Amino acid sequence: MAAKKLRRAKLSQELCERLSRYQITTCQDFLCLSLLELMKVTGQSYRNVQKLLRKVSLACAPKMQTAYEMKVRRSVNPSAAFLPTSLHSLDKALHGGIPCGSLTELTGPPGCGKTQFCITMSVLATLPVSMGGLDGAVIYIDTESAFSAERLIEIAGNRFPTYFDSDEKLFCMTSSIHLYRELTCDSVLKRIKSLEEEIISKKIKLIIIDSVASVVRKEFDTQLQGNLAERSNFLARGASLLKYLAEEFSIPVILTNQITTSLSNGLAIPADLVSPAHDLSLSEGASGSVKRESACVTAALGNTWSHSVNTRLILQYHDLLTRQIVIAKSPVAPFSTFFYTIEKSGLILQDGKNLSSLPWEGASPVLQTIQVRNTTLRDAFLNTTDETPGDTPSA
C-alpha cells in the first residue's frame, strides 16, 4: 500500500507537483523522510507537516474488512471476484476462474501452452461482463518476445465467432491490449512501478507478465556469490508491488514461470530439455563408489517465490497431443487435473477423459513434479506411423 501515488492520497495538486520536483511521488517516499526534511520540501510548518503525515499514513494503511463484508461484496458483484477462463471444469474447480485481487502463476515446460493461455485471457478480459469478461483493457508485459498479434486475432475469431464478427470489434479488442516488451529485471521493475496511473487512466482489468523467470534467470547466476540474495530481493519487491496493484484495484495478475531440475543433492539446473520428469543419473562418490541421484522437474525460482503467488497452475505434457492443467496451489480449490489440447481457438478441455491420478509430492506446491516431453514416447509414436503428426500452436 505504500506504493500508492501521493496524488491518490488526497493531497493538493500544488503540493504534489512541488514534491515531485524532489522525486517524492509515492506514500513511501513521503513517509521515509524526517519531519525536518518534510518541512523543507513542503515549505509548511511543523504542525501542518504532522497533519500531512497522518493524512498520508491513513491513505496507504490497509483497510480492515470483515469476512461478511467480503462475502456480501462478492455476492453483489460476482464479476469483480473472478475472471472466468471459459474452461468450464477448471472454472468450476476454482469457484469462478482466475481470482481478482491476487497473483496467479502458470508454470510448465516450453510448448505446453502458457503463452496461449495468457493470450486467451487477454481476449476474455476485454469482453463485456455479460459474456463473462471484465469489459476492460489489459497490460501485457512480454519478456520473451513471444506475444503474437496474429495469434490473438485467431483465438478471438475462433473462440467467439458470433461476437467478433466484424473488423470493428477486432480493432476495439486489439486496441485494448497494451503490450510492453521489457527484457531486463530493471526495466520490468520500473514498468511495474509505473502501472498505477495507467490502470486508472486506461481502465486496466488484467495484468500479465510472460515471463518472470526469463529475465531473472538471464541476469542472476545463483552460483555466484551474492546473486541469490539480489535475485530474492528483486522477486520480493516485484511480488509486493503486483500484490498491491491486484488488491488495490481488484484485478487479476497472471505470471508465467519456467521449470528447473532439482537433484537429490539439493542442486537445481535448468530443465528445458530434461526428459522424462523423473530422471536418474549416476555420479561418482568421494570414495570412488558410484551412487544414483534422482532428478525431479519442478517450478523455477525456488520455494520463497512459490509462497509469493496465491494460485499456481501447472501446464504439462500427458502425451504427444494431450496436455494437463494441474491446480497445484489454490486457497479455494483442491489439487486436481484437467486434460486439454491446443487448437485454433486456444486451449480446449477434454472433459470426456477421466482425470489422472498424479502423486502429491510433499506439503509445498514447489515440490510437485512436472511432466515434460517424453522422447521415448515420441520415438515410439513416430515409429508406428508414416506421417509426422501436425504441429499444434505452442507457447
XYZ file of C-alpha atoms in Angstrom:
395
model
C 0.000 0.000 0.000
C 2.985 2.320 0.500
C 3.439 2.299 -3.291
C 0.250 4.365 -3.650
C 0.781 7.634 -5.503
C 0.549 10.818 -3.409
C -1.997 12.172 -5.877
C -4.366 9.463 -4.678
C -3.754 10.371 -1.009
C -5.934 13.470 -1.494
C -3.091 15.977 -1.228
C -3.456 19.218 -3.153
C -2.254 19.245 -6.748
C 0.107 22.133 -5.988
C 1.740 20.203 -3.133
C 2.042 17.011 -5.247
C 3.762 18.965 -8.025
C 6.151 20.535 -5.534
C 7.022 17.161 -4.022
C 7.502 15.586 -7.453
C 10.300 18.078 -8.142
C 12.157 16.365 -5.272
C 11.364 12.880 -6.711
C 8.759 12.315 -3.962
C 5.818 10.677 -5.726
C 4.606 7.799 -3.522
C 3.407 7.476 0.061
C 6.554 5.502 0.809
C 8.783 8.326 -0.470
C 6.903 10.785 1.750
C 6.840 8.666 4.906
C 10.553 7.825 4.720
C 11.506 11.487 5.267
C 12.028 13.089 8.669
C 9.875 15.947 9.955
C 12.629 18.469 9.254
C 13.080 17.184 5.699
C 9.331 17.367 5.084
C 9.185 20.925 6.420
C 11.926 21.855 3.961
C 10.421 20.242 0.832
C 6.812 21.242 1.581
C 7.525 24.723 2.929
C 4.986 24.179 5.691
C 5.026 24.475 9.466
C 5.791 21.692 11.935
C 2.092 21.364 12.864
C 0.937 21.209 9.224
C 3.566 18.608 8.371
C 2.294 16.416 11.228
C -1.223 16.673 9.774
C 0.122 15.700 6.350
C 1.877 12.679 7.855
C -1.359 11.453 9.442
C -3.254 12.015 6.195
C -0.736 10.102 4.075
C -0.456 7.314 6.660
C -4.224 6.798 6.692
C -4.345 6.844 2.883
C -1.871 3.979 2.494
C -2.822 1.926 5.565
C -4.682 -1.319 4.701
C -8.397 -1.003 5.308
C -9.940 -3.502 7.725
C -12.880 -5.524 6.478
C -14.872 -8.395 7.907
C -15.399 -11.744 6.225
C -19.109 -10.897 5.990
C -18.394 -7.647 4.112
C -16.167 -9.542 1.687
C -18.854 -12.175 1.098
C -21.577 -9.560 0.521
C -19.423 -7.563 -1.901
C -18.670 -10.638 -3.990
C -22.293 -11.816 -3.991
C -23.490 -8.387 -5.162
C -20.909 -8.218 -7.953
C -19.613 -11.737 -8.801
C -17.767 -10.444 -11.895
C -15.455 -8.450 -9.613
C -14.231 -11.617 -7.885
C -13.056 -13.799 -10.802
C -12.099 -13.712 -14.465
C -13.558 -16.915 -15.993
C -11.144 -18.864 -18.217
C -14.026 -20.173 -20.412
C -12.744 -23.676 -19.492
C -15.875 -24.799 -17.642
C -14.476 -27.595 -15.470
C -11.445 -25.538 -14.456
C -13.621 -22.519 -13.605
C -15.892 -24.727 -11.521
C -12.928 -26.105 -9.553
C -11.553 -22.584 -8.998
C -15.000 -21.345 -7.876
C -15.254 -18.931 -10.798
C -11.936 -18.695 -12.625
C -8.748 -16.687 -12.167
C -9.214 -14.778 -8.880
C -9.117 -10.985 -8.856
C -7.016 -9.238 -6.237
C -4.258 -11.861 -6.178
C -1.363 -13.379 -8.139
C -1.861 -16.474 -10.323
C 1.177 -18.307 -11.706
C 1.325 -20.560 -14.765
C 4.335 -22.836 -14.862
C 5.418 -25.702 -17.101
C 7.801 -26.798 -19.845
C 8.145 -24.988 -23.201
C 5.380 -25.653 -25.705
C 2.709 -26.637 -23.175
C 0.578 -23.531 -23.811
C 1.437 -20.907 -21.181
C 1.523 -18.032 -23.691
C -1.575 -19.403 -25.434
C -3.378 -19.304 -22.083
C -2.220 -15.714 -21.471
C -3.346 -14.554 -24.922
C -6.744 -16.208 -24.380
C -7.137 -14.481 -21.005
C -6.293 -11.163 -22.696
C -9.204 -11.646 -25.086
C -11.544 -12.663 -22.253
C -10.714 -9.597 -20.146
C -11.863 -7.278 -22.947
C -15.260 -8.979 -23.351
C -18.445 -7.468 -21.884
C -19.421 -8.550 -18.364
C -22.496 -10.262 -19.834
C -20.150 -12.662 -21.679
C -18.035 -13.403 -18.610
C -15.396 -10.750 -19.321
C -14.263 -7.703 -17.364
C -15.035 -5.088 -20.052
C -11.606 -3.526 -19.671
C -8.104 -3.246 -21.039
C -5.004 -5.392 -20.492
C -1.367 -4.683 -19.636
C 0.771 -7.422 -21.212
C 4.493 -7.351 -20.268
C 6.357 -9.642 -22.681
C 9.909 -10.548 -21.621
C 10.447 -13.311 -24.205
C 9.109 -11.636 -27.383
C 6.598 -14.495 -27.549
C 3.387 -12.463 -27.939
C 1.722 -12.747 -31.371
C -0.943 -10.297 -32.546
C -1.909 -12.728 -35.318
C -2.462 -15.495 -32.760
C -4.516 -13.089 -30.630
C -6.881 -12.390 -33.531
C -7.023 -16.087 -34.454
C -8.033 -17.134 -30.927
C -10.620 -14.344 -30.645
C -12.216 -15.127 -34.004
C -12.360 -18.891 -33.483
C -13.363 -18.854 -29.794
C -16.076 -16.198 -30.111
C -17.059 -16.147 -33.804
C -20.512 -14.640 -33.207
C -19.138 -11.738 -31.163
C -16.028 -10.915 -33.191
C -17.971 -10.852 -36.449
C -16.594 -7.539 -37.702
C -13.268 -5.789 -38.128
C -14.514 -3.018 -35.835
C -14.877 -5.360 -32.846
C -11.482 -6.920 -33.517
C -9.976 -3.444 -33.709
C -11.517 -2.453 -30.368
C -10.248 -5.651 -28.747
C -6.686 -5.352 -30.044
C -6.580 -1.647 -29.146
C -7.410 -2.546 -25.543
C -4.328 -4.769 -25.100
C -1.261 -2.682 -24.268
C 1.957 -4.603 -24.936
C 5.317 -3.762 -23.358
C 8.499 -5.637 -24.209
C 10.814 -5.462 -21.202
C 13.977 -7.534 -21.449
C 15.773 -6.761 -18.169
C 14.903 -7.023 -14.489
C 15.373 -3.292 -14.029
C 13.020 -2.382 -16.880
C 10.384 -4.852 -15.641
C 10.504 -3.370 -12.133
C 10.295 0.190 -13.477
C 7.311 -0.774 -15.610
C 5.516 -2.324 -12.630
C 6.138 0.823 -10.566
C 4.578 2.982 -13.286
C 1.396 0.927 -13.699
C -0.790 2.574 -11.050
C -1.736 5.671 -13.041
C -2.047 3.625 -16.224
C -4.504 1.243 -14.553
C -6.726 4.220 -13.708
C -6.425 6.129 -16.974
C -6.756 3.134 -19.332
C -9.324 1.128 -17.332
C -6.956 -1.822 -16.960
C -8.643 -5.014 -15.727
C -5.827 -7.570 -16.177
C -2.026 -7.570 -15.826
C 0.090 -10.321 -17.440
C 3.864 -10.843 -17.202
C 5.160 -13.517 -19.580
C 7.525 -14.499 -18.096
C 9.068 -13.581 -14.740
C 11.665 -16.358 -14.849
C 13.018 -15.323 -18.250
C 14.638 -12.061 -17.121
C 15.574 -13.341 -13.664
C 17.457 -16.415 -14.868
C 19.322 -14.438 -17.553
C 20.663 -11.862 -15.100
C 21.201 -13.792 -11.866
C 23.569 -16.753 -11.816
C 22.859 -18.206 -8.381
C 26.255 -19.927 -8.363
C 27.918 -16.516 -7.985
C 28.255 -15.080 -4.502
C 25.575 -12.519 -3.643
C 23.410 -13.187 -6.699
C 20.909 -15.345 -4.825
C 20.217 -12.562 -2.325
C 19.844 -9.982 -5.107
C 17.503 -12.269 -7.044
C 15.356 -12.907 -3.971
C 15.197 -9.162 -3.323
C 14.040 -8.450 -6.894
C 11.374 -11.156 -6.776
C 10.127 -9.993 -3.368
C 9.864 -6.359 -4.490
C 8.118 -7.298 -7.730
C 5.635 -9.594 -5.994
C 4.901 -6.961 -3.345
C 4.154 -4.264 -5.940
C 1.987 -6.593 -8.028
C 0.023 -7.721 -4.968
C -0.614 -4.088 -4.075
C -1.933 -3.351 -7.581
C -4.067 -6.519 -7.600
C -5.616 -5.790 -4.212
C -5.978 -2.018 -4.611
C -7.798 -2.245 -7.938
C -9.305 -5.744 -7.521
C -7.821 -7.088 -10.752
C -6.207 -10.452 -11.562
C -2.449 -10.655 -12.162
C -1.153 -13.608 -14.218
C 2.552 -14.524 -14.214
C 4.280 -17.280 -16.161
C 7.216 -19.245 -14.817
C 9.671 -21.787 -16.189
C 10.871 -25.149 -14.862
C 14.030 -26.408 -13.235
C 15.532 -29.781 -12.305
C 16.122 -30.351 -8.603
C 18.705 -33.036 -7.876
C 18.726 -35.182 -4.753
C 21.824 -33.321 -3.535
C 19.898 -30.032 -3.468
C 21.279 -28.536 -6.685
C 18.978 -27.013 -9.300
C 19.677 -26.836 -13.053
C 17.561 -25.609 -15.987
C 15.163 -28.322 -17.111
C 14.030 -27.080 -20.510
C 15.488 -30.133 -22.242
C 15.118 -32.698 -19.466
C 13.003 -35.783 -20.124
C 11.278 -37.610 -18.616
C 10.064 -35.881 -15.445
C 11.942 -38.270 -13.140
C 15.433 -38.823 -14.459
C 18.162 -40.892 -12.813
C 21.853 -40.127 -13.243
C 24.997 -41.806 -11.946
C 27.726 -39.872 -10.146
C 30.969 -40.951 -8.514
C 31.194 -40.505 -4.746
C 34.238 -39.351 -2.788
C 35.283 -42.935 -2.072
C 35.106 -43.895 -5.730
C 31.778 -45.670 -5.347
C 29.009 -44.897 -7.789
C 25.775 -43.519 -6.364
C 22.449 -42.894 -8.059
C 20.905 -39.407 -7.896
C 17.281 -38.656 -8.677
C 16.269 -35.583 -10.678
C 12.849 -34.013 -10.243
C 11.434 -31.350 -12.572
C 9.661 -28.592 -10.621
C 8.739 -24.915 -10.968
C 11.661 -22.480 -11.151
C 12.540 -19.530 -8.877
C 12.530 -21.523 -5.649
C 10.344 -22.114 -2.638
C 10.276 -18.477 -1.495
C 8.742 -17.381 -4.805
C 6.155 -20.177 -4.628
C 4.850 -18.608 -1.416
C 4.570 -15.200 -3.120
C 1.929 -16.395 -5.580
C -1.596 -17.145 -4.370
C -2.579 -19.676 -7.053
C -0.311 -21.974 -9.064
C -1.452 -23.781 -12.201
C 0.918 -26.293 -13.814
C 0.604 -26.829 -17.575
C 2.383 -30.047 -18.520
C 2.541 -32.841 -21.097
C 0.474 -36.002 -20.853
C 1.249 -37.428 -24.300
C 2.167 -36.050 -27.731
C -1.235 -34.478 -28.373
C -2.768 -34.063 -24.935
C -1.626 -31.897 -22.060
C -2.762 -31.388 -18.468
C -3.636 -28.406 -16.294
C -2.857 -29.131 -12.651
C -4.201 -26.991 -9.815
C -1.129 -27.329 -7.595
C -1.891 -24.463 -5.208
C -5.117 -22.581 -4.535
C -6.823 -21.062 -1.485
C -10.205 -22.382 -2.677
C -9.638 -25.373 -4.997
C -8.444 -28.920 -4.241
C -5.483 -30.484 -6.015
C -6.915 -31.637 -9.373
C -6.026 -32.155 -13.038
C -7.695 -31.485 -16.381
C -6.782 -32.717 -19.870
C -6.610 -30.210 -22.728
C -5.420 -29.750 -26.286
C -4.339 -26.596 -28.097
C -6.485 -25.694 -31.098
C -7.003 -22.630 -33.274
C -9.353 -21.297 -30.604
C -6.775 -21.747 -27.845
C -6.912 -24.278 -25.006
C -9.782 -26.783 -25.183
C -10.561 -29.084 -22.254
C -11.111 -32.795 -22.935
C -13.951 -33.237 -20.441
C -14.730 -36.745 -21.624
C -11.420 -38.131 -20.364
C -11.003 -39.393 -16.820
C -8.787 -37.353 -14.565
C -5.393 -38.885 -13.955
C -4.076 -39.787 -10.530
C -0.953 -37.691 -10.083
C 1.218 -38.149 -6.995
C 1.252 -35.343 -4.451
C 4.880 -34.586 -3.624
C 5.272 -33.071 -0.159
C 3.442 -30.233 1.569
C 4.711 -27.458 -0.703
C 3.479 -26.920 -4.281
C 7.058 -26.210 -5.349
C 7.742 -29.926 -4.806
C 5.030 -31.064 -7.214
C 6.768 -32.812 -10.107
C 6.098 -31.607 -13.643
C 5.810 -33.886 -16.662
C 7.913 -32.779 -19.642
C 8.028 -34.068 -23.207
C 8.997 -37.756 -23.197
C 11.381 -38.561 -26.064
C 10.858 -42.305 -25.658
C 7.110 -41.886 -26.142
C 7.704 -39.599 -29.116
C 10.036 -42.065 -30.860
C 7.595 -44.923 -30.292
C 4.771 -42.827 -31.729
C 6.749 -41.839 -34.821
C 7.748 -45.453 -35.467
C 4.092 -46.519 -35.630
C 3.029 -44.004 -38.266
C 4.314 -42.963 -41.663
C 3.273 -39.341 -41.205
C 4.521 -36.790 -38.717
C 1.671 -35.524 -36.541
C 0.601 -31.970 -37.288
C 2.128 -29.273 -35.161
C -0.120 -27.538 -32.652
C 0.438 -23.935 -31.541
C 2.944 -23.755 -28.705
C 3.956 -21.263 -26.068
